[in-house]
């Protein structure tokens, strides 16, 4: 007899990881996963997992399957090469001794997750419209889907991404309660957390199949570095790294439109984009960049949206997980890592022997207490990484694209500062121990349960 029933809304990387973790740590918890899509598919682009979160993959028993589809860079063997490239002759800014990194094709990663979840199936074509949880904290939470069907559960988890419907409903309800208590300003602030925010940045995501390239091209430095190359410039960057066990070069071209930041994004959030429309952003950049761009065949444009700085991830028996809670800039490659950390902690909490249907809301509060400040700090570091990659922090506000293109505007020392800080903003991943933090979280849960 299951101790209670959970519904997960959303079967992206967060929802799938949460389901897999529940199967392992909370076999006595019944769960169902619902997703709006008619079939689950990730776009063809790269995604990296670093050593900190790789620990979770190992704990979930995914290592063997994942190693078969990854390009895996051992610590210190292949540094991240960081260049300043928005000039005729690029310069190396820094070589970062990178933590261990595992790079994947998203669709291949998702396939491994779905296979691990089997035989459990995701309920597809189920777009959540709304939910209601009884105010007294008892009785089932009722879910309503867009197709008119309903479902119930004891605990609800919104893994439904940056445009989360669960977040919108949660924050609308929190705002209504604030209004009812006469807190008008607070209600307005809570409502501002409902929609995603446009970051002002777009990314062009492209793949180059290496087996289509001539031998002399493959020998070129832009194609034969086994790790990440980050070509940076004022308000832009191009990043390359191999995926699919080295068969494909992943290429991401980021461009900022600072004047559009935090304004509603005018256009589709993802859309096909032609080669010409990508190449025009990198006119005048160094030769290596031109060499890479020669071989792209268009790509997909992503308008990067982020989540506001939420004052809570939890309301009663409902919690936000993954991008629904903390969609962040992509510059640290840590967004999905933070999703897995949420999922891993929650599943262990719900599976804890002292957790019951009546007290699991305590576990959700401890989840919020620990995970929210952590994920928000990573989001802040991602913003700083974006500033460094794009030579646009407050200290470089004076640097115009024209000045930057001269290649002489920054001193050696200024370049070195950018390079060193770029390494520092990644250091938390190397110099932290997820297993130790996990043990501390379990202790905190025990304290909270004892005090409840
Ligand atoms: C350019 C770019 C590069 C990135 N690179 C990295 C990287 O290298 N490493 C890394 O760790 N992270 C990276 N990230 C971040 C990472 O992609 C995200 O953090 C992660 O994919 C979020 O997963 P999610 O499951 O929370 O959300 P999503 O992937 O958005 O999944 C949400 C799911 O919910 C479903 N859904 C939505 N609304 C509803 C509804 N109303 N009802 C039912 N279902 C619904 C959707 O269909 C979808 O399946 C990158 C992001 C970007 C944009």
Short mmCIF file of C-alpha atoms and ligand atoms in Angstrom, two decimals:
data_model
loop_
_atom_site.label_atom_id
_atom_site.label_comp_id
_atom_site.label_asym_id
_atom_site.label_seq_id
_atom_site.Cartn_x
_atom_site.Cartn_y
_atom_site.Cartn_z
CA UNK A 1 0.00 0.00 0.00
CA UNK A 2 1.71 3.28 -1.10
CA UNK A 3 2.12 5.86 1.66
CA UNK A 4 0.82 8.66 -0.59
CA UNK A 5 0.39 9.72 -4.19
CA UNK A 6 2.53 12.25 -6.07
CA UNK A 7 1.88 13.89 -9.43
CA UNK A 8 4.77 15.26 -11.47
CA UNK A 9 3.74 17.75 -14.14
CA UNK A 10 6.35 17.88 -16.91
CA UNK A 11 8.60 15.18 -18.33
CA UNK A 12 11.63 17.23 -19.31
CA UNK A 13 15.00 16.45 -17.73
CA UNK A 14 13.67 17.48 -14.26
CA UNK A 15 10.49 15.42 -14.33
CA UNK A 16 12.23 12.33 -15.72
CA UNK A 17 15.09 12.58 -13.19
CA UNK A 18 12.58 13.02 -10.37
CA UNK A 19 10.63 9.94 -11.47
CA UNK A 20 13.82 7.85 -11.69
CA UNK A 21 14.92 9.06 -8.24
CA UNK A 22 11.50 8.28 -6.72
CA UNK A 23 11.71 4.74 -8.11
CA UNK A 24 15.01 4.29 -6.31
CA UNK A 25 14.54 6.15 -3.02
CA UNK A 26 10.78 6.13 -2.48
CA UNK A 27 9.39 2.84 -3.81
CA UNK A 28 6.52 3.20 -1.31
CA UNK A 29 5.38 6.47 -2.93
CA UNK A 30 2.97 6.15 -5.86
CA UNK A 31 3.58 8.64 -8.67
CA UNK A 32 2.27 9.62 -12.10
CA UNK A 33 3.90 11.91 -14.67
CA UNK A 34 1.87 14.09 -17.04
CA UNK A 35 3.25 16.12 -19.96
CA UNK A 36 1.58 18.53 -22.37
CA UNK A 37 3.51 17.25 -25.42
CA UNK A 38 2.07 14.57 -27.69
CA UNK A 39 5.51 12.98 -27.81
CA UNK A 40 8.65 13.63 -25.81
CA UNK A 41 11.53 15.05 -27.78
CA UNK A 42 14.52 17.21 -26.94
CA UNK A 43 16.03 19.45 -29.59
CA UNK A 44 19.26 18.41 -31.23
CA UNK A 45 21.77 20.37 -29.19
CA UNK A 46 24.43 19.72 -26.61
CA UNK A 47 24.09 19.66 -22.85
CA UNK A 48 26.87 19.12 -20.32
CA UNK A 49 26.94 17.44 -16.92
CA UNK A 50 29.82 18.25 -14.59
CA UNK A 51 31.39 16.10 -11.90
CA UNK A 52 29.24 17.51 -9.09
CA UNK A 53 26.03 16.33 -10.72
CA UNK A 54 27.59 13.27 -12.28
CA UNK A 55 27.56 11.96 -8.71
CA UNK A 56 23.75 11.95 -8.93
CA UNK A 57 23.83 10.00 -12.19
CA UNK A 58 26.10 7.46 -10.51
CA UNK A 59 23.79 7.22 -7.49
CA UNK A 60 20.79 6.73 -9.78
CA UNK A 61 22.54 3.87 -11.58
CA UNK A 62 22.76 5.74 -14.88
CA UNK A 63 26.54 5.88 -15.29
CA UNK A 64 27.00 2.86 -17.52
CA UNK A 65 24.28 3.85 -19.99
CA UNK A 66 25.41 7.47 -20.06
CA UNK A 67 29.09 6.68 -20.63
CA UNK A 68 28.11 4.95 -23.87
CA UNK A 69 26.76 8.19 -25.34
CA UNK A 70 29.06 10.84 -23.92
CA UNK A 71 32.12 12.74 -24.88
CA UNK A 72 33.98 12.66 -21.58
CA UNK A 73 36.77 14.99 -20.65
CA UNK A 74 38.99 13.98 -17.78
CA UNK A 75 39.99 16.63 -15.28
CA UNK A 76 42.86 18.83 -16.46
CA UNK A 77 43.38 16.87 -19.65
CA UNK A 78 41.44 19.20 -21.90
CA UNK A 79 41.14 22.72 -20.58
CA UNK A 80 38.42 25.12 -21.66
CA UNK A 81 40.15 27.38 -24.15
CA UNK A 82 38.85 30.91 -23.70
CA UNK A 83 39.62 33.38 -26.49
CA UNK A 84 38.77 36.95 -27.35
CA UNK A 85 37.62 36.56 -30.92
CA UNK A 86 35.67 39.65 -32.02
CA UNK A 87 38.75 40.97 -33.80
CA UNK A 88 40.69 40.10 -36.93
CA UNK A 89 43.34 38.21 -34.96
CA UNK A 90 41.98 36.57 -31.84
CA UNK A 91 43.93 36.19 -28.60
CA UNK A 92 43.85 33.55 -25.93
CA UNK A 93 42.39 34.96 -22.72
CA UNK A 94 42.87 31.96 -20.47
CA UNK A 95 43.03 28.17 -20.29
CA UNK A 96 40.78 26.87 -17.57
CA UNK A 97 41.64 23.64 -15.94
CA UNK A 98 38.19 22.35 -16.09
CA UNK A 99 36.39 19.95 -13.84
CA UNK A 100 35.40 16.63 -15.30
CA UNK A 101 32.66 17.21 -17.84
CA UNK A 102 30.35 14.88 -19.74
CA UNK A 103 28.80 16.32 -22.90
CA UNK A 104 25.65 14.89 -24.46
CA UNK A 105 23.33 15.21 -27.38
CA UNK A 106 20.08 16.17 -25.61
CA UNK A 107 17.91 13.66 -27.45
CA UNK A 108 20.32 10.83 -26.57
CA UNK A 109 20.37 11.89 -22.90
CA UNK A 110 16.58 12.04 -22.76
CA UNK A 111 16.33 8.56 -24.33
CA UNK A 112 18.51 7.08 -21.58
CA UNK A 113 16.34 8.79 -18.93
CA UNK A 114 13.14 7.45 -20.49
CA UNK A 115 14.54 3.92 -20.69
CA UNK A 116 15.52 4.10 -17.02
CA UNK A 117 11.99 5.15 -16.11
CA UNK A 118 10.41 2.16 -17.89
CA UNK A 119 8.06 0.38 -17.45
CA UNK A 120 6.42 3.52 -16.12
CA UNK A 121 4.87 5.59 -18.88
CA UNK A 122 4.38 9.33 -19.09
CA UNK A 123 0.77 10.44 -19.70
CA UNK A 124 1.13 12.51 -22.87
CA UNK A 125 -1.05 15.30 -24.33
CA UNK A 126 -2.03 16.32 -20.80
CA UNK A 127 -1.56 20.07 -20.44
CA UNK A 128 -2.21 21.16 -16.87
CA UNK A 129 -4.56 24.11 -16.72
CA UNK A 130 -5.07 24.52 -13.00
CA UNK A 131 -4.99 22.89 -9.61
CA UNK A 132 -6.72 23.43 -6.27
CA UNK A 133 -5.44 22.32 -2.88
CA UNK A 134 -7.80 22.34 0.09
CA UNK A 135 -6.89 25.19 2.44
CA UNK A 136 -6.99 23.01 5.55
CA UNK A 137 -4.09 20.92 4.21
CA UNK A 138 -6.10 17.70 4.03
CA UNK A 139 -7.96 16.06 1.18
CA UNK A 140 -6.62 15.51 -2.31
CA UNK A 141 -5.19 18.19 -4.59
CA UNK A 142 -7.36 18.35 -7.69
CA UNK A 143 -5.76 18.86 -11.09
CA UNK A 144 -7.57 20.00 -14.21
CA UNK A 145 -6.10 19.48 -17.67
CA UNK A 146 -6.82 21.45 -20.80
CA UNK A 147 -8.62 18.46 -22.41
CA UNK A 148 -11.22 18.58 -19.62
CA UNK A 149 -9.90 15.54 -17.73
CA UNK A 150 -8.95 15.64 -14.04
CA UNK A 151 -6.63 13.83 -11.62
CA UNK A 152 -5.93 13.93 -7.90
CA UNK A 153 -2.86 13.55 -5.73
CA UNK A 154 -1.56 14.22 -2.22
CA UNK A 155 1.54 16.15 -3.34
CA UNK A 156 2.09 18.01 -6.62
CA UNK A 157 5.44 18.86 -8.25
CA UNK A 158 5.72 21.38 -11.08
CA UNK A 159 8.57 20.21 -13.33
CA UNK A 160 6.98 22.08 -16.21
CA UNK A 161 9.85 24.33 -17.23
CA UNK A 162 10.41 28.08 -17.40
CA UNK A 163 6.85 28.73 -18.62
CA UNK A 164 5.49 26.67 -15.70
CA UNK A 165 1.73 26.58 -15.30
CA UNK A 166 2.18 25.25 -11.77
CA UNK A 167 4.23 28.35 -10.91
CA UNK A 168 1.62 30.63 -12.50
CA UNK A 169 -1.22 29.04 -10.51
CA UNK A 170 0.82 28.93 -7.28
CA UNK A 171 1.81 32.60 -7.49
CA UNK A 172 -1.68 33.69 -8.52
CA UNK A 173 -3.05 31.94 -5.43
CA UNK A 174 -0.33 33.41 -3.17
CA UNK A 175 -1.13 36.87 -4.57
CA UNK A 176 -4.86 36.41 -3.96
CA UNK A 177 -4.16 35.53 -0.34
CA UNK A 178 -1.89 38.57 0.05
CA UNK A 179 -4.62 40.77 -1.43
CA UNK A 180 -7.21 39.28 0.91
CA UNK A 181 -4.88 40.23 3.80
CA UNK A 182 -4.67 43.81 2.47
CA UNK A 183 -1.03 43.43 1.29
CA UNK A 184 -1.40 45.09 -2.09
CA UNK A 185 2.29 45.69 -2.83
CA UNK A 186 3.23 42.12 -1.85
CA UNK A 187 0.43 40.79 -4.09
CA UNK A 188 1.84 42.76 -7.05
CA UNK A 189 5.34 41.39 -6.37
CA UNK A 190 3.98 37.84 -6.22
CA UNK A 191 2.11 38.26 -9.51
CA UNK A 192 5.34 39.46 -11.15
CA UNK A 193 6.78 35.97 -10.48
CA UNK A 194 4.17 34.23 -12.65
CA UNK A 195 5.56 34.82 -16.18
CA UNK A 196 9.07 34.02 -17.38
CA UNK A 197 11.35 36.98 -18.14
CA UNK A 198 13.24 37.51 -21.38
CA UNK A 199 16.95 37.66 -20.52
CA UNK A 200 17.81 39.86 -23.50
CA UNK A 201 19.89 37.04 -25.03
CA UNK A 202 19.32 34.62 -27.85
CA UNK A 203 21.35 31.53 -28.69
CA UNK A 204 21.74 29.96 -32.12
CA UNK A 205 22.19 26.22 -31.61
CA UNK A 206 23.78 24.23 -34.42
CA UNK A 207 25.34 20.82 -34.99
CA UNK A 208 28.14 19.90 -37.41
CA UNK A 209 28.53 16.22 -38.28
CA UNK A 210 32.25 15.64 -38.35
CA UNK A 211 32.07 12.78 -40.87
CA UNK A 212 30.92 15.28 -43.49
CA UNK A 213 34.04 17.44 -43.13
CA UNK A 214 37.13 17.29 -45.35
CA UNK A 215 40.28 15.92 -43.68
CA UNK A 216 42.10 19.28 -43.80
CA UNK A 217 39.21 20.93 -41.97
CA UNK A 218 39.24 18.30 -39.25
CA UNK A 219 42.92 19.04 -38.73
CA UNK A 220 42.10 22.71 -38.13
CA UNK A 221 42.41 23.85 -34.51
CA UNK A 222 38.75 24.92 -34.45
CA UNK A 223 37.69 21.31 -35.02
CA UNK A 224 40.23 19.16 -33.24
CA UNK A 225 40.11 20.48 -29.67
CA UNK A 226 38.55 17.64 -27.68
CA UNK A 227 36.95 19.96 -25.10
CA UNK A 228 35.24 23.34 -24.99
CA UNK A 229 36.42 26.37 -26.97
CA UNK A 230 34.79 29.61 -25.91
CA UNK A 231 35.19 32.37 -28.49
CA UNK A 232 34.09 35.54 -26.68
CA UNK A 233 33.48 39.08 -27.81
CA UNK A 234 31.53 42.19 -26.87
CA UNK A 235 27.89 41.12 -26.23
CA UNK A 236 28.42 37.83 -28.11
CA UNK A 237 30.11 34.45 -27.98
CA UNK A 238 30.47 31.27 -29.94
CA UNK A 239 31.05 28.01 -28.06
CA UNK A 240 32.05 24.65 -29.52
CA UNK A 241 32.42 21.20 -28.02
CA UNK A 242 32.13 17.63 -29.30
CA UNK A 243 29.09 15.47 -28.43
CA UNK A 244 27.79 12.01 -29.47
CA UNK A 245 31.13 10.38 -28.64
CA UNK A 246 32.94 12.93 -30.79
CA UNK A 247 30.92 12.40 -33.98
CA UNK A 248 29.24 15.80 -33.79
CA UNK A 249 30.55 19.29 -33.02
CA UNK A 250 28.01 21.25 -30.96
CA UNK A 251 28.05 24.95 -31.80
CA UNK A 252 26.22 27.65 -29.82
CA UNK A 253 26.26 31.29 -30.87
CA UNK A 254 24.99 33.72 -28.23
CA UNK A 255 23.97 37.31 -28.98
CA UNK A 256 22.71 39.94 -26.51
CA UNK A 257 20.05 42.54 -27.13
CA UNK A 258 20.43 44.49 -23.87
CA UNK A 259 17.70 46.99 -24.78
CA UNK A 260 15.16 44.11 -24.89
CA UNK A 261 16.01 42.61 -21.48
CA UNK A 262 12.98 41.97 -19.20
CA UNK A 263 10.58 43.14 -21.92
CA UNK A 264 8.08 40.65 -23.42
CA UNK A 265 9.81 38.68 -26.19
CA UNK A 266 8.31 39.45 -29.54
CA UNK A 267 8.36 36.21 -31.57
CA UNK A 268 8.57 32.44 -31.16
CA UNK A 269 10.89 31.29 -28.37
CA UNK A 270 12.46 28.68 -30.61
CA UNK A 271 12.57 28.93 -34.38
CA UNK A 272 14.70 27.65 -37.26
CA UNK A 273 17.35 30.15 -38.31
CA UNK A 274 19.36 30.26 -41.53
CA UNK A 275 23.13 30.10 -41.77
CA UNK A 276 23.23 33.68 -43.11
CA UNK A 277 21.28 34.98 -40.12
CA UNK A 278 23.81 33.41 -37.76
CA UNK A 279 26.96 34.32 -39.67
CA UNK A 280 26.03 38.04 -39.85
CA UNK A 281 26.48 38.36 -36.07
CA UNK A 282 30.11 37.28 -36.27
CA UNK A 283 31.34 39.42 -39.16
CA UNK A 284 34.95 40.48 -38.60
CA UNK A 285 35.60 37.80 -35.95
CA UNK A 286 38.80 35.80 -36.05
CA UNK A 287 39.53 33.12 -38.63
CA UNK A 288 38.78 30.12 -36.39
CA UNK A 289 35.23 31.38 -35.91
CA UNK A 290 34.78 31.84 -39.66
CA UNK A 291 36.07 28.30 -40.19
CA UNK A 292 33.43 26.86 -37.85
CA UNK A 293 30.63 28.98 -39.32
CA UNK A 294 31.54 27.78 -42.82
CA UNK A 295 30.17 24.35 -41.96
CA UNK A 296 26.95 25.12 -40.10
CA UNK A 297 23.76 24.48 -41.97
CA UNK A 298 21.47 26.86 -40.12
CA UNK A 299 20.28 26.06 -36.63
CA UNK A 300 17.64 26.77 -34.03
CA UNK A 301 17.29 30.14 -32.39
CA UNK A 302 16.43 30.09 -28.68
CA UNK A 303 15.27 33.19 -26.88
CA UNK A 304 16.65 32.66 -23.38
CA UNK A 305 14.02 33.18 -20.71
CA UNK A 306 14.63 33.01 -16.99
CA UNK A 307 12.55 32.70 -13.84
CA UNK A 308 12.16 35.67 -11.51
CA UNK A 309 13.80 35.53 -8.07
CA UNK A 310 11.09 33.53 -6.34
CA UNK A 311 10.43 34.12 -2.62
CA UNK A 312 9.39 30.45 -2.27
CA UNK A 313 9.40 27.23 -4.28
CA UNK A 314 6.65 25.72 -2.14
CA UNK A 315 3.05 26.38 -1.20
CA UNK A 316 1.59 23.79 1.18
CA UNK A 317 1.75 20.45 -0.64
CA UNK A 318 2.85 21.87 -4.00
CA UNK A 319 6.49 22.47 -5.01
CA UNK A 320 8.35 23.82 -8.02
CA UNK A 321 11.29 21.83 -9.38
CA UNK A 322 13.93 22.53 -12.06
CA UNK A 323 13.49 25.37 -14.54
CA UNK A 324 9.98 26.04 -13.20
CA UNK A 325 11.75 27.22 -10.04
CA UNK A 326 15.07 28.55 -11.31
CA UNK A 327 15.54 28.77 -15.07
CA UNK A 328 18.84 30.59 -15.42
CA UNK A 329 21.30 31.91 -17.98
CA UNK A 330 23.06 29.09 -19.83
CA UNK A 331 26.60 30.45 -19.48
CA UNK A 332 27.66 28.09 -16.68
CA UNK A 333 26.00 25.03 -18.23
CA UNK A 334 24.51 24.34 -14.80
CA UNK A 335 20.76 24.66 -15.35
CA UNK A 336 19.95 20.98 -15.64
CA UNK A 337 22.49 20.16 -12.93
CA UNK A 338 20.37 22.24 -10.58
CA UNK A 339 17.27 20.33 -11.81
CA UNK A 340 18.87 16.99 -10.88
CA UNK A 341 19.92 18.33 -7.48
CA UNK A 342 16.29 19.30 -6.76
CA UNK A 343 15.01 15.91 -7.88
CA UNK A 344 17.62 13.95 -5.95
CA UNK A 345 16.96 15.74 -2.68
CA UNK A 346 13.17 15.61 -2.97
CA UNK A 347 13.06 11.90 -3.78
CA UNK A 348 15.26 11.04 -0.80
CA UNK A 349 13.15 13.26 1.45
CA UNK A 350 9.86 11.69 0.32
CA UNK A 351 11.33 8.20 0.71
CA UNK A 352 12.59 8.91 4.24
CA UNK A 353 11.21 6.34 6.68
CA UNK A 354 9.80 9.07 8.95
CA UNK A 355 7.91 10.83 6.16
CA UNK A 356 4.20 10.12 5.96
CA UNK A 357 1.27 11.50 4.00
CA UNK A 358 0.55 13.86 6.91
CA UNK A 359 4.02 15.34 7.41
CA UNK A 360 5.60 15.39 3.92
CA UNK A 361 4.85 19.13 3.66
CA UNK A 362 7.67 19.55 6.23
CA UNK A 363 10.03 17.92 3.74
CA UNK A 364 8.90 20.36 1.06
CA UNK A 365 9.66 23.30 3.37
CA UNK A 366 13.18 21.97 4.08
CA UNK A 367 13.66 21.49 0.32
CA UNK A 368 12.77 25.17 -0.15
CA UNK A 369 15.02 26.25 2.71
CA UNK A 370 18.08 24.48 1.27
CA UNK A 371 17.63 24.39 -2.47
CA UNK A 372 16.27 27.91 -3.13
CA UNK A 373 19.28 29.94 -1.90
CA UNK A 374 21.66 27.48 -3.52
CA UNK A 375 20.00 27.52 -6.95
CA UNK A 376 19.59 31.31 -6.81
CA UNK A 377 23.30 31.70 -6.13
CA UNK A 378 24.09 29.52 -9.13
CA UNK A 379 21.71 31.68 -11.19
CA UNK A 380 23.59 34.80 -10.01
CA UNK A 381 26.92 33.22 -10.97
CA UNK A 382 25.45 32.37 -14.39
CA UNK A 383 24.66 36.06 -14.89
CA UNK A 384 28.23 36.97 -13.94
CA UNK A 385 29.57 34.29 -16.32
CA UNK A 386 27.47 35.87 -19.10
CA UNK A 387 29.02 39.28 -18.32
CA UNK A 388 32.52 37.83 -18.46
CA UNK A 389 31.96 35.83 -21.64
CA UNK A 390 30.53 38.93 -23.32
CA UNK A 391 33.03 41.48 -21.95
CA UNK A 392 30.14 43.54 -20.62
CA UNK A 393 30.27 43.67 -16.81
CA UNK A 394 30.02 47.09 -15.11
CA UNK A 395 33.81 47.35 -15.22
CA UNK A 396 33.75 47.01 -19.02
CA UNK A 397 30.64 49.11 -19.71
CA UNK A 398 32.87 51.58 -21.58
CA UNK A 399 33.93 48.93 -24.10
CA UNK A 400 31.86 49.44 -27.25
CA UNK A 401 31.68 46.73 -29.97
CA UNK A 402 33.75 49.03 -32.22
CA UNK A 403 36.49 49.52 -29.63
CA UNK A 404 36.47 45.83 -28.83
CA UNK A 405 36.93 44.96 -32.52
CA UNK A 406 40.21 46.93 -32.66
CA UNK A 407 41.79 44.21 -30.55
CA UNK A 408 43.86 46.81 -28.67
CA UNK A 409 41.31 48.30 -26.24
CA UNK A 410 41.97 45.83 -23.43
CA UNK A 411 45.33 45.48 -21.71
CA UNK A 412 46.91 42.13 -21.03
CA UNK A 413 46.01 42.60 -17.36
CA UNK A 414 42.35 43.30 -18.14
CA UNK A 415 42.16 40.19 -20.30
CA UNK A 416 43.81 38.18 -17.56
CA UNK A 417 41.27 39.45 -15.01
CA UNK A 418 38.39 38.36 -17.24
CA UNK A 419 39.96 34.93 -17.75
CA UNK A 420 40.73 34.34 -14.09
CA UNK A 421 37.30 35.40 -12.90
CA UNK A 422 35.68 33.22 -15.56
CA UNK A 423 37.47 30.29 -13.93
CA UNK A 424 36.47 31.43 -10.43
CA UNK A 425 32.72 31.56 -11.18
CA UNK A 426 32.91 27.86 -12.01
CA UNK A 427 34.92 26.92 -8.93
CA UNK A 428 31.92 26.07 -6.71
CA UNK A 429 31.32 22.96 -8.80
CA UNK A 430 34.85 21.68 -8.25
CA UNK A 431 35.22 22.74 -4.66
CA UNK A 432 32.02 21.40 -3.21
CA UNK A 433 30.99 17.97 -2.04
CA UNK A 434 27.44 17.06 -2.99
CA UNK A 435 27.49 13.89 -0.90
CA UNK A 436 28.47 15.85 2.21
CA UNK A 437 25.80 18.49 1.49
CA UNK A 438 23.27 15.71 1.00
CA UNK A 439 24.09 14.23 4.42
CA UNK A 440 23.64 17.69 6.00
CA UNK A 441 20.24 18.02 4.25
CA UNK A 442 19.09 14.70 5.72
CA UNK A 443 20.13 15.91 9.19
CA UNK A 444 18.19 19.13 8.63
CA UNK A 445 15.12 17.13 7.60
CA UNK A 446 15.36 15.03 10.78
CA UNK A 447 15.56 18.23 12.89
CA UNK A 448 12.57 19.78 11.12
CA UNK A 449 10.52 16.61 11.57
CA UNK A 450 11.41 16.47 15.26
CA UNK A 451 10.35 20.11 15.67
CA UNK A 452 7.10 19.75 13.70
C1 LIG B 1 21.12 27.34 -24.72
C2 LIG B 1 21.03 26.52 -23.47
C3 LIG B 1 22.10 25.71 -23.12
C4 LIG B 1 22.06 24.97 -21.94
N1 LIG B 1 23.12 24.19 -21.62
C5 LIG B 1 23.11 23.50 -20.46
C6 LIG B 1 24.22 22.67 -20.09
O1 LIG B 1 25.20 22.53 -20.82
N2 LIG B 1 24.15 22.02 -18.90
C7 LIG B 1 23.07 22.13 -18.09
O2 LIG B 1 23.08 21.53 -17.00
N3 LIG B 1 21.99 22.87 -18.43
C8 LIG B 1 21.97 23.56 -19.59
N4 LIG B 1 20.89 24.30 -19.94
C9 LIG B 1 19.70 24.31 -19.05
C10 LIG B 1 18.83 23.08 -19.23
O3 LIG B 1 18.53 22.90 -20.60
C11 LIG B 1 17.52 23.25 -18.44
O4 LIG B 1 17.82 23.64 -17.12
C12 LIG B 1 16.71 21.96 -18.40
O5 LIG B 1 16.53 21.42 -19.69
C13 LIG B 1 15.33 22.24 -17.77
O6 LIG B 1 14.61 21.04 -17.67
P1 LIG B 1 13.14 21.04 -17.08
O7 LIG B 1 12.71 19.61 -17.15
O8 LIG B 1 13.09 21.73 -15.76
O9 LIG B 1 12.28 21.93 -18.07
P2 LIG B 1 11.88 21.64 -19.59
O10 LIG B 1 12.98 20.94 -20.30
O11 LIG B 1 11.40 22.93 -20.14
O12 LIG B 1 10.68 20.60 -19.50
C14 LIG B 1 9.39 21.01 -19.10
C15 LIG B 1 8.39 19.94 -19.53
O13 LIG B 1 7.11 20.33 -19.02
C16 LIG B 1 6.13 20.17 -20.02
N5 LIG B 1 5.07 21.15 -19.76
C17 LIG B 1 5.13 22.49 -19.84
N6 LIG B 1 3.96 23.05 -19.48
C18 LIG B 1 3.13 22.02 -19.14
C19 LIG B 1 1.80 21.97 -18.68
N7 LIG B 1 1.03 23.06 -18.48
N8 LIG B 1 1.25 20.75 -18.43
C20 LIG B 1 1.98 19.61 -18.61
N9 LIG B 1 3.26 19.61 -19.04
C21 LIG B 1 3.84 20.82 -19.31
C22 LIG B 1 6.87 20.43 -21.34
O14 LIG B 1 6.21 19.80 -22.42
C23 LIG B 1 8.24 19.82 -21.03
O15 LIG B 1 8.32 18.46 -21.40
C24 LIG B 1 20.92 25.04 -21.11
C25 LIG B 1 19.81 25.83 -21.48
C26 LIG B 1 19.87 26.55 -22.66
C27 LIG B 1 18.68 27.38 -23.04
#
